[in-house]
Amino acid sequence: MVSNDLQPTLPFLLRPDMDSFSNYSYFQNDTDYYEEPSFSLFDIHVLVPVTIISSIMFFLGITGNLLTLLIFKRYKEMRTTVNMYLSSMALSDILIFLGLPSDLYRIWKYKPYIFGDFLCKFLFYLSETCTYCTILHITTLSVERYFAICFPLKAKTTITKCRVKRIILSLWVWALLTASPILFLFGVEHRNGSLPDEAKECNYIERSARTGLLETMTWVSTIYFFLPVLCLTLLYGLICGKLWRTRHKLRGPQAASREKYHKQTVKMLAVVVLAFVLCWLPFHIGRILFAQTTTILYDITQYFNLIAMLLFYLGASINPILYNVMSQKYRKATSKILNYSQVWQSRNLTRSERTSFQGTEVSSVM
């Protein structure tokens, strides 16, 4: 059970997505409350399993996404425009996991925050940036697939690797810019007149919240989620309609192969999008609850947001697993990289033999 004495500070413990939706007016009105010496938000029987699950996801997320980057870099046949977006998303997911140790520290001991103001601001900013970036990648990739399937001739000339690289760079720049107000909204400060050494919190800054920046970022992050979900629903509806109408019109082995590729790609991306929505939707539900909640519901919303935090990191770690399940090419490439006997054998080959072996290895990915 969450301690009632700590309720006013609970909403600001979790990720910035949920932090910005906390009941700010309630915090202002309740300035005299007793603080437990432990400063832990949850009981030990909750903290231990959450920490174990988070550690497992940290390991799977880092290794899985690094493996994705390695596969797309090593095999030329895997360097398609689709995989360029997916590899950039993998980098974003790796960066998201940099904030997990700080989140675990804050649920075990939310104050004093010992890592300094810079790290507090940077981790919040990095998390928000990567969240926006992942959403932008999924949406842009879906738009590309829509043009590739519905307007194949035009897409063939417009969707090039060079252009996709520029688009990916612009997505990162836009995400960095739109998340930049987080740097002014969060930081380390002490609250309620207590001694600084006792009550340093990595939290929103009260004077910044009073300017309306808190509400502004609330709207920005909400639009970043629900508007792309609406666009994704429309795009995949149009794509499925196009594939259904042309299922009997295509003739010849090349046309059939192209249709099969499109269907497989759409299926994989649809599963990725579905996982993204299911894993990240609880964050936004939690924001709404925090905006409308009363003190009676604080215990419920905190446990809900703890689950939402786990789902958030699950969303950052599950994509490599989905690629393995949905893509035969990815499975083959993964099995070759993880085949230690081949790696050991390649070390004993001469330089010329090793080059020949790797050439055969690459050609067999498809």
Coordinates of N, CA and C in Angstrom, one line a residue, residues 70 74 336-358 361:
L70 N 23.0 -4.1 -35.5 CA 24.0 -4.9 -36.0 C 23.6 -5.6 -37.3
R74 N 25.2 -5.0 -40.9 CA 26.1 -6.1 -41.4 C 25.7 -6.6 -42.8
K336 N 22.4 -16.4 -37.6 CA 23.8 -16.4 -38.1 C 24.7 -15.6 -37.2
I337 N 24.2 -14.5 -36.7 CA 25.0 -13.7 -35.8 C 25.2 -14.4 -34.5
L338 N 24.2 -15.1 -34.0 CA 24.2 -15.8 -32.7 C 24.8 -17.2 -32.8
N339 N 25.2 -17.6 -34.0 CA 25.8 -18.9 -34.2 C 27.3 -18.8 -33.8
Y340 N 27.5 -19.2 -32.5 CA 28.9 -19.1 -32.0 C 29.9 -20.0 -32.7
S341 N 29.4 -21.1 -33.2 CA 30.3 -22.1 -33.8 C 30.9 -21.5 -35.1
Q342 N 30.0 -20.8 -35.8 CA 30.5 -20.2 -37.1 C 31.5 -19.0 -36.8
V343 N 31.2 -18.3 -35.7 CA 32.1 -17.2 -35.3 C 33.5 -17.8 -34.9
W344 N 33.5 -18.9 -34.2 CA 34.7 -19.5 -33.8 C 35.5 -20.0 -35.0
Q345 N 34.7 -20.6 -35.9 CA 35.3 -21.2 -37.1 C 35.9 -20.1 -37.9
S346 N 35.3 -19.0 -38.0 CA 35.7 -17.9 -38.9 C 37.0 -17.3 -38.4
R347 N 37.3 -17.4 -37.1 CA 38.5 -16.9 -36.5 C 39.7 -17.7 -36.9
N348 N 39.5 -19.0 -37.3 CA 40.6 -19.8 -37.7 C 40.9 -19.8 -39.2
L349 N 40.0 -19.1 -39.9 CA 40.2 -19.1 -41.4 C 41.2 -18.0 -41.8
T350 N 41.8 -18.1 -42.9 CA 42.7 -17.1 -43.4 C 41.9 -15.9 -43.8
R351 N 42.5 -14.8 -44.1 CA 41.8 -13.6 -44.4 C 41.0 -13.7 -45.7
S352 N 41.6 -14.4 -46.7 CA 40.9 -14.6 -48.0 C 39.7 -15.5 -47.8
E353 N 39.9 -16.6 -47.0 CA 38.8 -17.5 -46.8 C 37.7 -16.8 -46.0
R354 N 38.1 -16.0 -45.0 CA 37.1 -15.3 -44.2 C 36.2 -14.4 -45.0
T355 N 36.9 -13.7 -46.0 CA 36.1 -12.8 -46.9 C 35.1 -13.5 -47.7
S356 N 35.6 -14.7 -48.2 CA 34.7 -15.5 -49.0 C 33.5 -16.1 -48.2
F357 N 33.8 -16.5 -47.0 CA 32.8 -17.0 -46.1 C 31.7 -16.0 -45.8
Q358 N 32.2 -14.7 -45.5 CA 31.2 -13.7 -45.2 C 30.4 -13.3 -46.4
E361 N 27.8 -15.8 -46.5 CA 26.9 -15.6 -45.4 C 25.8 -14.6 -45.7

